[in-house]
mmCIF file of C-alpha atoms and ligand atoms in Angstrom:
data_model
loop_
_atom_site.group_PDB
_atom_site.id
_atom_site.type_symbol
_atom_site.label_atom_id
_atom_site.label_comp_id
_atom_site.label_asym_id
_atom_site.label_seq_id
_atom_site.Cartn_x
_atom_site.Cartn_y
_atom_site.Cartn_z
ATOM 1 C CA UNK A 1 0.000 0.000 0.000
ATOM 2 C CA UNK A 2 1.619 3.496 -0.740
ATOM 3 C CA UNK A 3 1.438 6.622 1.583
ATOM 4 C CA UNK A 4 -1.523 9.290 1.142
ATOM 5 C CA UNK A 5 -0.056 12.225 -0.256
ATOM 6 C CA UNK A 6 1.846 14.664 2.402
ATOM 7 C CA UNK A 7 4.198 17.671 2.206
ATOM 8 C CA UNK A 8 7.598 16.820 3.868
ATOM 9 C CA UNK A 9 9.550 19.798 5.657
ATOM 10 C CA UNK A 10 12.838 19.318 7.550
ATOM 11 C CA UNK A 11 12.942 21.661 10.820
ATOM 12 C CA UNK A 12 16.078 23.490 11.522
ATOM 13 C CA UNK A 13 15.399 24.070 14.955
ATOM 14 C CA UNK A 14 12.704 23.648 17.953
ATOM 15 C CA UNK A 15 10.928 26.646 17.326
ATOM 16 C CA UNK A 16 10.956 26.175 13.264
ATOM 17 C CA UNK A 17 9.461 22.832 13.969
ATOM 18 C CA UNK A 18 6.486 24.781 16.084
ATOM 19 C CA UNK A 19 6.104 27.277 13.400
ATOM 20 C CA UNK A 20 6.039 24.452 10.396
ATOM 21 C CA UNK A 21 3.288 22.386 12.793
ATOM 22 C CA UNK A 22 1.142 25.335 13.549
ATOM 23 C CA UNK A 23 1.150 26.522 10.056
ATOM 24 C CA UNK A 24 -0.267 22.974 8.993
ATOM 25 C CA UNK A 25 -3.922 22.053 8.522
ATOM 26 C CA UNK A 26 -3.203 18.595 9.957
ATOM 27 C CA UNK A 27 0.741 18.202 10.422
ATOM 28 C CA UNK A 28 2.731 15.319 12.426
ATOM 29 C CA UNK A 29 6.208 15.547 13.978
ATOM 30 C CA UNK A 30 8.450 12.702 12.773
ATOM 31 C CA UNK A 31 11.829 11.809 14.023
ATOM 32 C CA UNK A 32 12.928 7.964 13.080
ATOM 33 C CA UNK A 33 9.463 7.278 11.595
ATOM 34 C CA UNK A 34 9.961 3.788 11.987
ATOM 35 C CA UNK A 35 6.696 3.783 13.953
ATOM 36 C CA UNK A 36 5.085 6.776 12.089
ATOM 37 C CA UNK A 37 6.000 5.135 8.513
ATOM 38 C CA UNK A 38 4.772 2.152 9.058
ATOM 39 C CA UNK A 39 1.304 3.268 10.503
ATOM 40 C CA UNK A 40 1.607 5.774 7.092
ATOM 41 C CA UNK A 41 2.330 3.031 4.522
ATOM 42 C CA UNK A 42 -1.033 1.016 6.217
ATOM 43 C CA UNK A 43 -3.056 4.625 5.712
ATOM 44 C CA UNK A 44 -4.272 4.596 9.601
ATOM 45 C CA UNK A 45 -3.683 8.057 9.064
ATOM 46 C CA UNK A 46 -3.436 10.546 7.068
ATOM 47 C CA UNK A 47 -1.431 13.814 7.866
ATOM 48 C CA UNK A 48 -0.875 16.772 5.476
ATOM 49 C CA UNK A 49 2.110 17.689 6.464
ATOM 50 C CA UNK A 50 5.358 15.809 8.437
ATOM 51 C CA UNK A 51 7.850 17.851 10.387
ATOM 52 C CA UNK A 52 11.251 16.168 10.868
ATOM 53 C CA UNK A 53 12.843 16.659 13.827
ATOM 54 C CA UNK A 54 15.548 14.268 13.336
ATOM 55 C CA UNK A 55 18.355 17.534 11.857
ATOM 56 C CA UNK A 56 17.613 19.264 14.991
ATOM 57 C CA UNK A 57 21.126 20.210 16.170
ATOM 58 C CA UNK A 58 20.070 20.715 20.013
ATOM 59 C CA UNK A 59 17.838 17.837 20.104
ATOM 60 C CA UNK A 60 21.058 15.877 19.664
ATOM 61 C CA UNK A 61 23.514 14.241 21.698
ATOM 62 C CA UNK A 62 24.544 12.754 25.330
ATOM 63 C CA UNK A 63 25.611 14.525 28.028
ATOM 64 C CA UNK A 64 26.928 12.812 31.612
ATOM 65 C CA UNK A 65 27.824 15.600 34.296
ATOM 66 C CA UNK A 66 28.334 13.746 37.162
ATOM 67 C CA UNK A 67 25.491 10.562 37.631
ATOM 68 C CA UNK A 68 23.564 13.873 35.208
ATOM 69 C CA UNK A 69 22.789 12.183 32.210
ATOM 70 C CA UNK A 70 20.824 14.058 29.679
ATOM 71 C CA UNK A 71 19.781 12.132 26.623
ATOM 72 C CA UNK A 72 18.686 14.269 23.171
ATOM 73 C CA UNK A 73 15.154 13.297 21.889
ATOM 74 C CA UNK A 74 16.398 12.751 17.980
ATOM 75 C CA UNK A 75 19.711 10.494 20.085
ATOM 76 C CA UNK A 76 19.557 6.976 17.876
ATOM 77 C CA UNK A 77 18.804 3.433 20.023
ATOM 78 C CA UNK A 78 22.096 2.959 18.663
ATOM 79 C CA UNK A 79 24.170 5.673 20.024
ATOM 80 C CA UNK A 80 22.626 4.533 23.156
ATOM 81 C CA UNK A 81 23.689 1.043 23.170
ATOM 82 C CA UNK A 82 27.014 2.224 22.062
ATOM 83 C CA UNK A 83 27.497 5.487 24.528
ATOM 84 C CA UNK A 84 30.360 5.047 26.718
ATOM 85 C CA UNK A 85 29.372 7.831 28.938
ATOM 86 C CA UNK A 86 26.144 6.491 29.715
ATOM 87 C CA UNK A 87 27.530 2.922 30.095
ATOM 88 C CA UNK A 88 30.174 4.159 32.697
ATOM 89 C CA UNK A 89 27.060 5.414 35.095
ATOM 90 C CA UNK A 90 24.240 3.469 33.863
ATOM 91 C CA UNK A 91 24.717 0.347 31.870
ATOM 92 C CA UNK A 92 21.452 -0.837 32.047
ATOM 93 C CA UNK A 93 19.861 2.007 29.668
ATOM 94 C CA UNK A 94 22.870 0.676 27.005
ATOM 95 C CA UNK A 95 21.418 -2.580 27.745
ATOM 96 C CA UNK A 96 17.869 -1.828 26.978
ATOM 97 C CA UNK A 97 18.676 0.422 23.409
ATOM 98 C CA UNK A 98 20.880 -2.912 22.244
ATOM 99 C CA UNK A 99 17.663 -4.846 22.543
ATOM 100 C CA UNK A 100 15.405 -3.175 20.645
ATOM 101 C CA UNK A 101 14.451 -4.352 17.396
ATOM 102 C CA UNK A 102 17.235 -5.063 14.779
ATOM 103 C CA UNK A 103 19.949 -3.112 13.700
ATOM 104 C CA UNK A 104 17.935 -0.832 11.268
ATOM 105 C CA UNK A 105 15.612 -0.065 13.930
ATOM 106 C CA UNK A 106 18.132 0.816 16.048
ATOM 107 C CA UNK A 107 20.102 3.605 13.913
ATOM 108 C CA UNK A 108 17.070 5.034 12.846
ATOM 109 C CA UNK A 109 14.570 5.093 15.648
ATOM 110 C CA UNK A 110 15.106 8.012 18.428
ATOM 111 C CA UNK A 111 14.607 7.744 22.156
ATOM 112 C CA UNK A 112 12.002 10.881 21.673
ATOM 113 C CA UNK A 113 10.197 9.501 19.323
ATOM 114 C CA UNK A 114 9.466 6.122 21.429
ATOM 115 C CA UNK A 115 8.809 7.832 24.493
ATOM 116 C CA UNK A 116 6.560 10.309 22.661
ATOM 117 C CA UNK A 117 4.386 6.943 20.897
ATOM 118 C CA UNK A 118 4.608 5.429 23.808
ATOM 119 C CA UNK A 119 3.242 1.907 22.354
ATOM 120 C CA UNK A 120 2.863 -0.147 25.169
ATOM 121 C CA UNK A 121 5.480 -3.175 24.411
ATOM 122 C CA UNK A 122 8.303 -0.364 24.042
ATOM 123 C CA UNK A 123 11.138 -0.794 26.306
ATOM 124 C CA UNK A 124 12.287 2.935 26.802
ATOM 125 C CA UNK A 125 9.054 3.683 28.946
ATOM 126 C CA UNK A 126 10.051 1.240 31.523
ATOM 127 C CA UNK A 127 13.542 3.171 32.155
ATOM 128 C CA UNK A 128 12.062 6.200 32.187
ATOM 129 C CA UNK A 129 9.693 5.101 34.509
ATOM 130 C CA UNK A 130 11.493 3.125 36.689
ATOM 131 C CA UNK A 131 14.511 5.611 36.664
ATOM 132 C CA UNK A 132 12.123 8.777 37.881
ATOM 133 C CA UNK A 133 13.759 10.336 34.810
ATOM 134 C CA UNK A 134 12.263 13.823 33.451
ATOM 135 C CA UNK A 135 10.716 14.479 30.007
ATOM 136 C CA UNK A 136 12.214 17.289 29.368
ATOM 137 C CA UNK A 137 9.832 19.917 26.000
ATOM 138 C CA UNK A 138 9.911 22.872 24.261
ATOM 139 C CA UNK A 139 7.419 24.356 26.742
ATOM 140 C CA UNK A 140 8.338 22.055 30.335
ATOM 141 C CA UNK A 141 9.857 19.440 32.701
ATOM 142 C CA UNK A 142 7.321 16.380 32.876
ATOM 143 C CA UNK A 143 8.125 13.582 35.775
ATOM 144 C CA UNK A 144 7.994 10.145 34.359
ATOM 145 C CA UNK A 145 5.363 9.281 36.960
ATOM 146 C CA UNK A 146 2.901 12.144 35.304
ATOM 147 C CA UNK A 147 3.845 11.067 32.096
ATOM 148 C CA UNK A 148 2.785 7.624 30.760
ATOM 149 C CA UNK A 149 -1.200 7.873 30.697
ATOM 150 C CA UNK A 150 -2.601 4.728 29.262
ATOM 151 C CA UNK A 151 -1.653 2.814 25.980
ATOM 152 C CA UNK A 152 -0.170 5.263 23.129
ATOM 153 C CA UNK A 153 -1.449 8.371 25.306
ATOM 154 C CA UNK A 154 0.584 10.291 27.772
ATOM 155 C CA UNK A 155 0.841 13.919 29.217
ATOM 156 C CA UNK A 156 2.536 15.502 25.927
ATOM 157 C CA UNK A 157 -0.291 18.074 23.448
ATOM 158 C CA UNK A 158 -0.064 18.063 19.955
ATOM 159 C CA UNK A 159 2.179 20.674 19.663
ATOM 160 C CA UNK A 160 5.077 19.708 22.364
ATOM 161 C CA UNK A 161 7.983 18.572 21.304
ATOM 162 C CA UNK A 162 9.974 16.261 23.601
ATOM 163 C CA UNK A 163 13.591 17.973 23.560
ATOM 164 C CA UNK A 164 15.687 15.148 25.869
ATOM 165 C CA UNK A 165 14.916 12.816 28.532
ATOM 166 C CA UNK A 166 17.220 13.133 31.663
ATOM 167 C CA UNK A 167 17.929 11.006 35.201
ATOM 168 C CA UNK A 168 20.595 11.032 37.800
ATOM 169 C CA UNK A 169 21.913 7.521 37.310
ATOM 170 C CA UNK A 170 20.782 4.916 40.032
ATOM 171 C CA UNK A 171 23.139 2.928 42.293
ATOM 172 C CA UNK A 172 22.129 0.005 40.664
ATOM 173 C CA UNK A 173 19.771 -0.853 37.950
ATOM 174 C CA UNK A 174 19.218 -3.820 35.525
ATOM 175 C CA UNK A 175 16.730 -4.433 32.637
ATOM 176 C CA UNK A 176 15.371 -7.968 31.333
ATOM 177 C CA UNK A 177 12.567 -8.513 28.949
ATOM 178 C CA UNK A 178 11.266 -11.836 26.877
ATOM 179 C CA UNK A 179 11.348 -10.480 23.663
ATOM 180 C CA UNK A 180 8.600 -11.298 20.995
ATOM 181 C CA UNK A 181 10.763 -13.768 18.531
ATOM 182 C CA UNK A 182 9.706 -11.634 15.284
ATOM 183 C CA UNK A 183 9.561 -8.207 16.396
ATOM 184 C CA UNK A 184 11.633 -8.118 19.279
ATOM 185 C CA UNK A 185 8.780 -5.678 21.075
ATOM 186 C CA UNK A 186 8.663 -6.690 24.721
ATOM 187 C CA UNK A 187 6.420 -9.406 25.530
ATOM 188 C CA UNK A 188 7.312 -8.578 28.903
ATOM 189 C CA UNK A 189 9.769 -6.303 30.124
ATOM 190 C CA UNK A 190 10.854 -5.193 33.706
ATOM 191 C CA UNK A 191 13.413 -2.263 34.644
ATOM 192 C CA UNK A 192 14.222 -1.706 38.357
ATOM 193 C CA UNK A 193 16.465 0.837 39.863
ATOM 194 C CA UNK A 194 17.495 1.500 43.019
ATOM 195 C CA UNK A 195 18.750 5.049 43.961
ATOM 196 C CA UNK A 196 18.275 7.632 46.307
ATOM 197 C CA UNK A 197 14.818 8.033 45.786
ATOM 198 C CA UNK A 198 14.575 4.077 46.768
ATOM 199 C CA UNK A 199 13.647 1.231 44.635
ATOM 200 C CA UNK A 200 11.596 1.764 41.304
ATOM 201 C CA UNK A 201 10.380 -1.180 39.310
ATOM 202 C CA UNK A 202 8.727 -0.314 36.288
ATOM 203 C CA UNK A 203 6.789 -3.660 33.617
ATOM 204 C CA UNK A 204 6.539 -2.517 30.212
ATOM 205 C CA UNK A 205 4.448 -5.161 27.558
ATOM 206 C CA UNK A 206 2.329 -6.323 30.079
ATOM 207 C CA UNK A 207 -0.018 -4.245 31.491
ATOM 208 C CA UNK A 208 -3.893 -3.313 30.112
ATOM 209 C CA UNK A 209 -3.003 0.019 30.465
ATOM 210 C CA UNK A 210 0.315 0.021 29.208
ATOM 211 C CA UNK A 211 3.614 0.738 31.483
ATOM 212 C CA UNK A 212 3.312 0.463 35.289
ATOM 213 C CA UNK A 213 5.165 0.524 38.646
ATOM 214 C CA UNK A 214 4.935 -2.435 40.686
ATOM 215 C CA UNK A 215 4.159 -1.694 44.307
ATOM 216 C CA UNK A 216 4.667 -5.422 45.389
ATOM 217 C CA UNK A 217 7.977 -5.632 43.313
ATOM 218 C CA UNK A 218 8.985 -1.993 44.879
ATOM 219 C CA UNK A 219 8.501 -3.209 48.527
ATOM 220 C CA UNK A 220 10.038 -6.600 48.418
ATOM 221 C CA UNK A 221 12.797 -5.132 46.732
ATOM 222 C CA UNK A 222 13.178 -2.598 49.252
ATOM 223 C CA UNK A 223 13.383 -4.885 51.870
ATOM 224 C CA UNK A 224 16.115 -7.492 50.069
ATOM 225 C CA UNK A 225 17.857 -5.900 47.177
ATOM 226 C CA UNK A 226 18.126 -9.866 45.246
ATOM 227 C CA UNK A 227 17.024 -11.804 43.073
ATOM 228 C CA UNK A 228 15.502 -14.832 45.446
ATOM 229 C CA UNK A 229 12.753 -11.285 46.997
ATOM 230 C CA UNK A 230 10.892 -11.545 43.887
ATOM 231 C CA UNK A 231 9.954 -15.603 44.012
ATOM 232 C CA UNK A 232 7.245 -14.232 46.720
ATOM 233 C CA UNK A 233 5.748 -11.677 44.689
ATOM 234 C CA UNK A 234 2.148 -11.827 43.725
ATOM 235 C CA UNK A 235 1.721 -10.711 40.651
ATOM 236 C CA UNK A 236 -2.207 -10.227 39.715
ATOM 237 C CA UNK A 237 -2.555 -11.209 36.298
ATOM 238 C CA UNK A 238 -6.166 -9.371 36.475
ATOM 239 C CA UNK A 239 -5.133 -5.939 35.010
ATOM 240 C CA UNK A 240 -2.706 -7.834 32.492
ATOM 241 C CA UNK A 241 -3.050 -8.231 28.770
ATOM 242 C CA UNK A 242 -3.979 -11.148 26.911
ATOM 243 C CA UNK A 243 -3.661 -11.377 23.284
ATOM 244 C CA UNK A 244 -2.353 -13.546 20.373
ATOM 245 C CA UNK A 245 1.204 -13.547 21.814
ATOM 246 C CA UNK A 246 0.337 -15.014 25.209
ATOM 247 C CA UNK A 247 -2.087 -14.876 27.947
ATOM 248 C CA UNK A 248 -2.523 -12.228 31.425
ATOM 249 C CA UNK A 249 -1.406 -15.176 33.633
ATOM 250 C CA UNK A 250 1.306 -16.100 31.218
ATOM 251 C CA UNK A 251 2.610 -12.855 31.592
ATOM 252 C CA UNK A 252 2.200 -12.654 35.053
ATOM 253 C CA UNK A 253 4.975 -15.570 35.414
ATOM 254 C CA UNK A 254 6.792 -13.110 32.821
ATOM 255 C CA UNK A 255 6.489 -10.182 34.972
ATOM 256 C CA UNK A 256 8.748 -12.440 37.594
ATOM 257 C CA UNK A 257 10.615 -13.889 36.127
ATOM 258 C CA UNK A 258 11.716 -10.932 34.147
ATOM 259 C CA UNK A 259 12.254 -8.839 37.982
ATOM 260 C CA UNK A 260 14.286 -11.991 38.981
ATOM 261 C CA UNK A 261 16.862 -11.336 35.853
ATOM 262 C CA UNK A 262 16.358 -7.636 36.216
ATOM 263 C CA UNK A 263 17.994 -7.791 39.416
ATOM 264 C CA UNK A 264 20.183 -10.307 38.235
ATOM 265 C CA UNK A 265 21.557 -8.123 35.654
ATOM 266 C CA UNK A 266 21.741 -4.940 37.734
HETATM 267 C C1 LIG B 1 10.479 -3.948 13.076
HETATM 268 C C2 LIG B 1 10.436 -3.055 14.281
HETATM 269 C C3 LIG B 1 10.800 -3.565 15.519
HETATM 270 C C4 LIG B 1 10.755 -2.765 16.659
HETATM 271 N N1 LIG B 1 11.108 -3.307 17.847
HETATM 272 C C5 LIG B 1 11.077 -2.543 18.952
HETATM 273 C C6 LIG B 1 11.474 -3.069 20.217
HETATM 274 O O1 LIG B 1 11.927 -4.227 20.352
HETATM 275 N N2 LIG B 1 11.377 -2.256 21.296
HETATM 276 C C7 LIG B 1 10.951 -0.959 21.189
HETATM 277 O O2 LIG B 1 10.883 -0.272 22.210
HETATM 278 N N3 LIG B 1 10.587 -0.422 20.020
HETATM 279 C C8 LIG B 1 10.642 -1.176 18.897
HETATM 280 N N4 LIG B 1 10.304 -0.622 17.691
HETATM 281 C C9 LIG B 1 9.886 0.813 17.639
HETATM 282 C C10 LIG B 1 11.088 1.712 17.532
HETATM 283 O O3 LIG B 1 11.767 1.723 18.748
HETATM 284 C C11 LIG B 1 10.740 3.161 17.158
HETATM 285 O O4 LIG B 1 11.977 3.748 16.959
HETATM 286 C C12 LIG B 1 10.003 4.034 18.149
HETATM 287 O O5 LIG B 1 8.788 3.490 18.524
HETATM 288 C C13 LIG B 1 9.620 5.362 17.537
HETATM 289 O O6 LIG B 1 10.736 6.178 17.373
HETATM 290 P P1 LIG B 1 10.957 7.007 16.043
HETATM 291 O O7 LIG B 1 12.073 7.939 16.309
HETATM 292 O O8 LIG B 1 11.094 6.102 14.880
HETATM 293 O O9 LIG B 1 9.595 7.866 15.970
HETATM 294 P P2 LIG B 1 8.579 8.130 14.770
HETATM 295 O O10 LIG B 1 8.064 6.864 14.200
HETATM 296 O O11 LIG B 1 9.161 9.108 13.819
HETATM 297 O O12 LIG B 1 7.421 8.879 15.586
HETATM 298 C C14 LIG B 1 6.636 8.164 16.520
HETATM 299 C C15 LIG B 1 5.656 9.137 17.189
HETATM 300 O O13 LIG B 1 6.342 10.008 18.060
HETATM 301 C C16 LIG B 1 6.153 11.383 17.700
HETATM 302 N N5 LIG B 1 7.440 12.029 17.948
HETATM 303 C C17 LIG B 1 8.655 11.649 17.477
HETATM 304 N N6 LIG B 1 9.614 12.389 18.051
HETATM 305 C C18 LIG B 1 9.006 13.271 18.884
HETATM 306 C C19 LIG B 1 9.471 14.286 19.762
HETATM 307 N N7 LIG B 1 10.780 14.571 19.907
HETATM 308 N N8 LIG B 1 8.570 14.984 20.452
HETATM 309 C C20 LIG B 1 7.236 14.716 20.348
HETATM 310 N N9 LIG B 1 6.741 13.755 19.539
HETATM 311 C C21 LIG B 1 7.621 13.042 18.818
HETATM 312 C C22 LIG B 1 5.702 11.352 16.253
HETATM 313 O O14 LIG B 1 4.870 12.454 15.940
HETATM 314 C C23 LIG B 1 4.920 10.048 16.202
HETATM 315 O O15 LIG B 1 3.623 10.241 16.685
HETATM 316 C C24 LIG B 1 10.340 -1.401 16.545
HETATM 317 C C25 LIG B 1 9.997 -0.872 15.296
HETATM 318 C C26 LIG B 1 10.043 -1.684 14.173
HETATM 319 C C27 LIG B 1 9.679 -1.089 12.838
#
C-alpha cells in the first residue's frame, strides 16, 4: 500500500518545527518514523504535512555531568547502546537500546520519538519510569510518573515537542525482557532501579493500560535488594493483557521472572 499524499519539511530548529506544525492544517512531527512510517504506509492516518525533527542540532547528543545524564530526543537506540558515557554510570539504559528491534531499527529510531508513541510493548518507557527520569519539552519538565497515561497516550499536546529525557543515574539498575521472537517488542519487560529516591520497578508489555510501577515488586525489593525477593511476589494477572502472543497469567509468570533477571543483571 503506498502513503496518502503529504508535504515533507525538515525543521532546523525547535521553534521552526512549532512554526512548520502550527502553520499545517493537519501536520505530524516525525523523528525515526519507523513507527510513524509504518502506521503511514497502512493509511491509519493521514497527515498533510510531516515535520522532521531528526536535523535538529540541540535535540542531539549525550551529556553525563556527574550521575547527570541528559539524553537528546532525535539520540539513535544505537548511540545509546554504544554510549560510553552512559555505560560508565548506567549500563542498564545501554542494555535496553541494544535490545530493541534489529539493527535498522536501532540507527534510525530516536529515544524521543518512542517515548513520545509510547506503544505499550516499548522498552524505553520502563527506564524512564522506573529511573524517575524527566521528560524534558519545548514548553516544560514532565516527571515520568505524570507522564505515561494509558496505551499510546501520555501527558505531551499536539504541539510539544519532547527535547531530551534526563535522570541522575541509580546505584544500581538492571533491565530484562522476553522479547517477541519476530519483532523483538517486549512481551514482557521489567526495569528496576534502586537510587536515592529508593527502589523503582517499572513492567513494560504487560499491562492493560500500558507501562506500570509495581508496588509489590517496589517493597520486596526494598526490603532485600536480590534476586531470590521476587519468588514471593504476587503478581495479579487481572489488570494484564492477553492477546495472540500469550495470555494475562502467562505474563504474570513473565512479569517475575523478568524482575528476577532484572535484578540479576543490575
Ligand atoms: C520492526 C520493528 C521492531 C521494533 N522493535 C522494537 C522493540 O523491540 N522495542 C521498542 O521499544 N521499540 C521497537 N520498535 C519501535 C522503535 O523503537 C521506534 O523507533 C520508536 O517506537 C519510535 O521512534 P521514532 O524515532 O522512529 O519515531 P517516529 O516513528 O518518527 O514517531 C513516533 C511518534 O512520536 C512522535 N514524535 C517523534 N519524536 C518526537 C518528539 N521529539 N517529540 C514529540 N513527539 C515526537 C511522532 O509524531 C509520532 O507520533 C520497533 C519498530 C520496528 C519497525
Amino acid at each position: 500500500m503506498q502513503l496518502y499524499s503529504t508535504s515533507y519539511h525538515r525543521a532546523s530548529s525547535v521553534e521552526d518545527a512549532g512554526k512548520l506544525l502550527s502553520g499545517a492544517d493537519d501536520g505530524k512531527f516525525i523523528a525515526g518514523g519507523q513507527t510513524l512510517i509504518a502506521g503511514l504506509k497502512q493509511r491509519l492516518a493521514q497527515p498533510s504535512d510531516l515535520v522532521d525533527l531528526r536535523h535538529i542540532e540541540s535535540l542531539k547528543g549525550i551529556k553525563v555531568e556527574g550521575r547527570r545524564v541528559t539524553i537528546g530526543a532525535a539520540v539513535t537506540h544505537a548511540e545509546v547502546a554504544s554510549s560510553a558515557a552512559i555505560r560508565a554510570v548506567c549500563p542498564a539504559v545501554c542494555s535496553l537500546a541494544s535490545m530493541i528491534g534489529d539493527p535498522h531499527v536501532r540507527h534510525m529510531g530516536t529515544i524521543g520519538g518512542s517515548v513520545a508513541n509510547d506503544d505499550p510493548a516499548a522498552d524505553y518507557p520502563s527506564a524512564v519510569l522506573a529511573l524517575g527520569a524527566t521528560v524534558v519539552t519545548n514548553s516544560r519538565e514532565i516527571a515520568a510518573d505524570d507522564f505515561f497515561v494509558s496505551l499510546f497516550e501520555t501527558a505531551l499536546a499536539e504541539d510539544e515537542i519532547i527535547t531530551a529525557i534526563r535522570f541522575d543515574a541509580p546505584e544500581k539498575a538492571g533491565y530484562a525482557k522476553f522479547a517477541n521472537p519476530a519483532s523483538r517488542y517486549a512481551m514482557t519487560g521489567v526495569f528496576v532501579a534502586k537510587g536515592a529516591g529508593g527502589v523503582r520497578v517499572a513492567v513494560t508489555g504487560a499491562g492493560a493500560s500500558g507501562v506500570f510501577r509495581h508496588a509489590g515488586l517496589e517493597a520486596a525489593l526494598s526490603t532485600n535488594w536480590s534476586p531470590e525477593a521476587v519468588a514471593g511476589v504476587e503478581i495479579d494477572s487481572s489488570e494484564l493483557m492477553s492477546d495472540l502472543h500469550c495470555t494475562a497469567e502467562y505474563r504474570a509468570n513473565l512479569v517475575r521472572v523478568m524482575a528476577k533477571r532484572a535484578v540479576q543483571a543490575a
